[in-house]
Coordinates of C-alpha atoms in Angstrom, one line a residue:
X10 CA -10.5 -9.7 -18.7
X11 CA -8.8 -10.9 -15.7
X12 CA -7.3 -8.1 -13.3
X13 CA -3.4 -8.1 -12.3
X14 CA -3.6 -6.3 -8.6
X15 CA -0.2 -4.8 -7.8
X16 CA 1.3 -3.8 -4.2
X17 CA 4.2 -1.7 -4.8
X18 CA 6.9 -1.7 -2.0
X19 CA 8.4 -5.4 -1.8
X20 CA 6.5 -7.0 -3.9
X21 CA 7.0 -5.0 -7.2
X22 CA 10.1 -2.5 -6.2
X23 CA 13.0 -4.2 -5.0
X24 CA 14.6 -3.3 -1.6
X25 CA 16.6 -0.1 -3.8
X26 CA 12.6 1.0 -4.8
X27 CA 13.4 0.4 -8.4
X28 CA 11.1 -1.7 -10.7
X29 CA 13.8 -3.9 -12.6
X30 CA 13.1 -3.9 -16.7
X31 CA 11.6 -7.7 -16.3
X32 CA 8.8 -6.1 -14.1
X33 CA 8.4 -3.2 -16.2
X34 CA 8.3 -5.9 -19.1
X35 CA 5.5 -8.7 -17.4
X36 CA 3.3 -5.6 -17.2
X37 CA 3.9 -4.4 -20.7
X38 CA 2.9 -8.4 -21.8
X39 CA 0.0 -8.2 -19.4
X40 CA -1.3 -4.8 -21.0
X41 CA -0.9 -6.3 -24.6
X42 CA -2.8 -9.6 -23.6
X43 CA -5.6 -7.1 -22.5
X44 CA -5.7 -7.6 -19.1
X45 CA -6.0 -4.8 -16.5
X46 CA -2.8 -4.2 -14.4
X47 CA -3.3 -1.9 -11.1
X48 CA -1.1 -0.3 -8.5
X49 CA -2.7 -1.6 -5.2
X50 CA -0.2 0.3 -2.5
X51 CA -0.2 1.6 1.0
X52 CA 2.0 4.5 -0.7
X53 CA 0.5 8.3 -1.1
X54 CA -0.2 9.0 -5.0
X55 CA 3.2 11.5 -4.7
X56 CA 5.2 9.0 -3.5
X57 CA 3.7 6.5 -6.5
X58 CA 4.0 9.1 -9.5
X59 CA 7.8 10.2 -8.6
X60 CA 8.8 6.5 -9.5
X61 CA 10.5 7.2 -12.9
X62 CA 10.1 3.6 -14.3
X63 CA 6.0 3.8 -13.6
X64 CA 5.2 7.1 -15.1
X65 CA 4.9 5.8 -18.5
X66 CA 3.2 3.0 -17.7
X67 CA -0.6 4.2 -17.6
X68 CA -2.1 2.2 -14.8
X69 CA -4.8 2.8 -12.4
X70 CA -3.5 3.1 -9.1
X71 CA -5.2 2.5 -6.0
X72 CA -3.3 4.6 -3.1
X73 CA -3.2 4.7 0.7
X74 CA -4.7 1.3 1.0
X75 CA -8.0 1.9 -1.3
X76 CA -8.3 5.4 0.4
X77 CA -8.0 7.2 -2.9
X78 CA -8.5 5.6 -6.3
X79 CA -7.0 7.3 -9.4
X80 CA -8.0 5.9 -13.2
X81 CA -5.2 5.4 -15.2
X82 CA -5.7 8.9 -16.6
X83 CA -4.8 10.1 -13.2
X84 CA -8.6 10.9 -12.8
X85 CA -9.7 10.8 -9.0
X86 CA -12.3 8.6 -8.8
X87 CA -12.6 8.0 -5.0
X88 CA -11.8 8.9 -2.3
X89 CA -12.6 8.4 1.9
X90 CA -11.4 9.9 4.7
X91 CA -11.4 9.7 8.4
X92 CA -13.9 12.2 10.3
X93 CA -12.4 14.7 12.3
X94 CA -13.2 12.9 15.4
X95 CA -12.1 9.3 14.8
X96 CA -8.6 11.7 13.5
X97 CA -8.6 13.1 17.3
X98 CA -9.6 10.0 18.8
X99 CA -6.6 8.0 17.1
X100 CA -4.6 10.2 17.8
X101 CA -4.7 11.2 21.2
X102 CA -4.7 7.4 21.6
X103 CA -1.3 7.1 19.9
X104 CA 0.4 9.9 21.8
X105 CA 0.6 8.4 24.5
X106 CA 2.5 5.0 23.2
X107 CA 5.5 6.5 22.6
X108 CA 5.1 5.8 19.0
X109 CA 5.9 8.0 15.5
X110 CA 3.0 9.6 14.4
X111 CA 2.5 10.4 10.5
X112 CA -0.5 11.9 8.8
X113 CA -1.6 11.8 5.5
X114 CA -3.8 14.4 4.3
X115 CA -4.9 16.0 1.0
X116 CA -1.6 18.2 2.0
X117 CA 0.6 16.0 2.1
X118 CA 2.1 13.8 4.8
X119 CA 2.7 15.3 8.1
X120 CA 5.7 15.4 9.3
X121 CA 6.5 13.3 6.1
X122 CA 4.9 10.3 3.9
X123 CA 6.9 6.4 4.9
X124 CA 9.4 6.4 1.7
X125 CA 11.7 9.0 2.3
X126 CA 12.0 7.9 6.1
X127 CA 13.0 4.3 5.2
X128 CA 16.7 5.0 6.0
X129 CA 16.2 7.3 8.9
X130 CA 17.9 6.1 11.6
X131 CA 16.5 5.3 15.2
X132 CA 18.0 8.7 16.6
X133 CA 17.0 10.6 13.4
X134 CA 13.2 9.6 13.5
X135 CA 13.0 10.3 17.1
X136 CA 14.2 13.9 16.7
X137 CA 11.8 14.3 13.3
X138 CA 8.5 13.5 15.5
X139 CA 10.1 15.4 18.4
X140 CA 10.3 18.5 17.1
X141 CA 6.4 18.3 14.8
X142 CA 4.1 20.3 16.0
X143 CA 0.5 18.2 15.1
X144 CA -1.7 21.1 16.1
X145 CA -0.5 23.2 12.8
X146 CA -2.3 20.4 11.2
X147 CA -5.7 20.6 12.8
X148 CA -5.6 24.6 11.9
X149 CA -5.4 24.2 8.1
X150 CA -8.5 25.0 5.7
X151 CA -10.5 22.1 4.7
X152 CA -8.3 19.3 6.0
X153 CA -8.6 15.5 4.7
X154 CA -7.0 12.9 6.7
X155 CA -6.7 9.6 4.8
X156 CA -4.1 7.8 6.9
X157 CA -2.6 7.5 10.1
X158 CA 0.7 5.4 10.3
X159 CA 2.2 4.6 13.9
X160 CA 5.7 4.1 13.4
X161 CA 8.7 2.2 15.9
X162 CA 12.0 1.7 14.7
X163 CA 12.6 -2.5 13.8
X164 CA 14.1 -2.5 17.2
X165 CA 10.9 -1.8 18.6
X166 CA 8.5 -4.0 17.2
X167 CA 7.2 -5.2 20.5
X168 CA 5.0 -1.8 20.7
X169 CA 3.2 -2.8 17.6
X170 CA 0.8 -4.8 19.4
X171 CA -0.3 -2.2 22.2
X172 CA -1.0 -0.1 19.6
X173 CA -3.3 -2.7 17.9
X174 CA -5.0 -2.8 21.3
X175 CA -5.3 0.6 22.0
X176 CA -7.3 1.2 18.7
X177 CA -9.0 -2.0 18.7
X178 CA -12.6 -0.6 19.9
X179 CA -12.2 2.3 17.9
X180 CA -15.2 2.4 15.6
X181 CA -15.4 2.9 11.5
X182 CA -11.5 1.8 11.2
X183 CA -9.1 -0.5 9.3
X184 CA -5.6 -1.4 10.7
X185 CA -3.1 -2.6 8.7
X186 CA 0.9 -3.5 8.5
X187 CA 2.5 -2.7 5.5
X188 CA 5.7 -3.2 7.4
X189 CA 6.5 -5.4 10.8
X190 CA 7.4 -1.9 12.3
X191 CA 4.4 -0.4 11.9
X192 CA 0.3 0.1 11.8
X193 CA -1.7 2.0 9.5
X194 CA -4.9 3.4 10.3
X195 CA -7.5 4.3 7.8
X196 CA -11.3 4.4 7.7
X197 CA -12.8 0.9 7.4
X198 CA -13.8 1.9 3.4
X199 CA -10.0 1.7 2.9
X200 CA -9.0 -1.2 2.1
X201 CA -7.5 -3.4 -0.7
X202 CA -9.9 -5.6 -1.8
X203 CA -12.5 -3.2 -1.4
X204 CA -10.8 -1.0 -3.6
X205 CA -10.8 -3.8 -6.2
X206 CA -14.8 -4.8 -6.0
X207 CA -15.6 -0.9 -5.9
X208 CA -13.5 -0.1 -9.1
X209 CA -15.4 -2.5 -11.2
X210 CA -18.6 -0.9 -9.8
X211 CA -17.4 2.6 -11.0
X212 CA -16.0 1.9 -14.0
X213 CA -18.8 -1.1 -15.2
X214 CA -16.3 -3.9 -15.7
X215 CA -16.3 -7.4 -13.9
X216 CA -13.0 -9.1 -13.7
X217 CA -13.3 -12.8 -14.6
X218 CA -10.4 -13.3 -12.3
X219 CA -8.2 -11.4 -9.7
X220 CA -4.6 -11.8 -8.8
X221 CA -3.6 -10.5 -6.3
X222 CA 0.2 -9.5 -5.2
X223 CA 1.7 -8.8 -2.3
X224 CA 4.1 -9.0 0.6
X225 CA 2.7 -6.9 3.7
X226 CA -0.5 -7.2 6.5
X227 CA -2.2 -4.5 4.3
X228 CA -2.0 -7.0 1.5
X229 CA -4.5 -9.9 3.1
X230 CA -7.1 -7.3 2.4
X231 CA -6.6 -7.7 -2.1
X232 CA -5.7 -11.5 -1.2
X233 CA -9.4 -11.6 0.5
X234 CA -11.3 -11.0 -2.8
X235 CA -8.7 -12.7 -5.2
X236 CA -9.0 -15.7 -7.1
X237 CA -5.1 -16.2 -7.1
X238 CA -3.1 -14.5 -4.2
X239 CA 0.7 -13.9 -4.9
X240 CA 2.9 -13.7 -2.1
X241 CA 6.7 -12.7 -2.5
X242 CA 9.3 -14.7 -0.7
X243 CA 10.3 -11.7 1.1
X244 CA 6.9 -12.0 2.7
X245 CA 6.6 -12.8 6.7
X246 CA 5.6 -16.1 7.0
X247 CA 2.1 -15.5 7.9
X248 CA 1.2 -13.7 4.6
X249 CA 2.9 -16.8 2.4
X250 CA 0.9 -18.8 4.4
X251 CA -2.5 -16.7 3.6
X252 CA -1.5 -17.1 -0.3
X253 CA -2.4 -19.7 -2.9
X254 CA 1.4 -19.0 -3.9
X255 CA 4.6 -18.0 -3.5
X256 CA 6.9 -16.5 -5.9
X257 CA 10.4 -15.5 -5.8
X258 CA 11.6 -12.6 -3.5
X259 CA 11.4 -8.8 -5.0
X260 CA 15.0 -9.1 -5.6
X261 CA 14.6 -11.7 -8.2
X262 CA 12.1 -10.4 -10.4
X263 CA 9.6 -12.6 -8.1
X264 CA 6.8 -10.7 -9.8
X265 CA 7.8 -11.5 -13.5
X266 CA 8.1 -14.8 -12.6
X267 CA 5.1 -15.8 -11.2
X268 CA 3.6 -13.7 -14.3
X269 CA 5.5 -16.0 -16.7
X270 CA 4.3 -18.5 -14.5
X271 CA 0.6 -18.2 -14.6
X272 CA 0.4 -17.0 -18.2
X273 CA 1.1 -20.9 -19.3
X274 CA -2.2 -22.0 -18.7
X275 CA -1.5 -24.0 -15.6
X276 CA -4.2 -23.6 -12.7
X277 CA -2.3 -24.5 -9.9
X278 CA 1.3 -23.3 -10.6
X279 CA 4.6 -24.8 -8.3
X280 CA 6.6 -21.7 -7.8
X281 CA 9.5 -22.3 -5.3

């Protein structure tokens, strides 16, 4: 059984976050051929099971960048966290970059999960972190942070990397881009391709191969452990250049493609 690894925002959605009906369909042949097809996103599970064209579907999906693991019977399976101090820690560090702060916990994203602030503009997001008040967070029963995302509008990319070096020493973390614009921050058991090797542990099943697909920084982490790695055209540079391929862009169906691609037998596959 070889194992289909999935990243979900521009790599299978395209830039409207719609999976077109030849996705829909390469997954439906991959599921027939009896291979195992997973969700591997950066994305809370919310923001994964509101997508109408994956809720029949009945995959496994790995949220929050291997934070939280779901079977396809939307069973948890696992789940880390970040300790209470390392939360702290982070955060004070990231208050004082002038940076968005949102928190992912087990209620919710605080002030709000990426998705619905993809259209925000600059003067909007500035007023939305403005006005939060992150100690109501710290006072809530039995909290579980998951994820930390520093956020700059795409103007501001240039503070990404101070805030790469403000967490650098920070023990027991993994940093990630799922976006140019911005850095995620989970505990170090997070991660994509950890999530794939500990899966098969849990659930006693050993994938003769992995292929991996993706677009973002939080993707190298599944393109670490694969035996294929996928990257969409949409991809910066530097992740096509980590891949073994490249497909077309999420606006042309890139992922069915290189599906149709790789299910004719040939090992090493031209794609574009």
């Amino acid at each position: 059984m070889k194992c289909f690894s999935i990243d979900l925002d521009g790599t299978l959605l395209n830039s409207k976050h719609q999976v077109s009906k030849e996705n829909v369909e390469a997954i439906y042949e991959l599921k027939a051929r009896g291979h195992e097809v997973i969700l591997n996103t950066g994305r809370a599970y919310s923001d994964v099971v509101k997508i109408e064209d994956l809720q029949k579907l009945e995959l496994p999906i790995f949220c929050i960048n291997g934070a939280v693991l779901y079977t396809k019977d939307r069973e948890l399976l696992y789940e880390t966290t970040l300790p209470a101090s390392t939360y702290q820690e982070v955060f004070t560090a990231l208050n004082t970059l002038d940076v968005g702060i949102l928190v992912y916990t087990n209620y919710g994203g605080f002030p709000s999960t990426l998705p619905p602030l993809h259209q925000k503009t600059e003067e909007e997001l500035n007023q939305l972190f403005l006005e939060t008040d992150y100690t109501e967070l710290l006072a809530k029963d039995d909290l579980k942070v998951y994820k930390l995302i520093a956020l700059v509008h795409p103007s501001q990319v240039h503070k990404i990397e101070s805030v790469k070096m403000a967490l650098k020493d920070v023990m027991g973390l993994s940093t990630a881009s799922s976006f140019p614009n911005n850095v995620e921050i989970t505990s170090d058991e997070a991660h994509k391709g950890k999530a794939l090797l500990r899966y098969q542990q849990l659930m006693n099943v050993s994938f003769e191969e992995i292929i991996a697909f993706g677009d973002g920084g939080n993707d190298l982490g599944q393109f670490e452990v694969a035996t294929t790695s996928v990257a969409m055209a949409n991809a910066p540079i530097a992740i096509q250049a980590a891949a073994d391929m490249v497909t077309k862009s999420n606006d042309e169906n890139g992922f069915a493609y290189a599906v149709n691609q790789l299910l004719k037998n040939d090992p090493k596959p031209i794609l574009i």
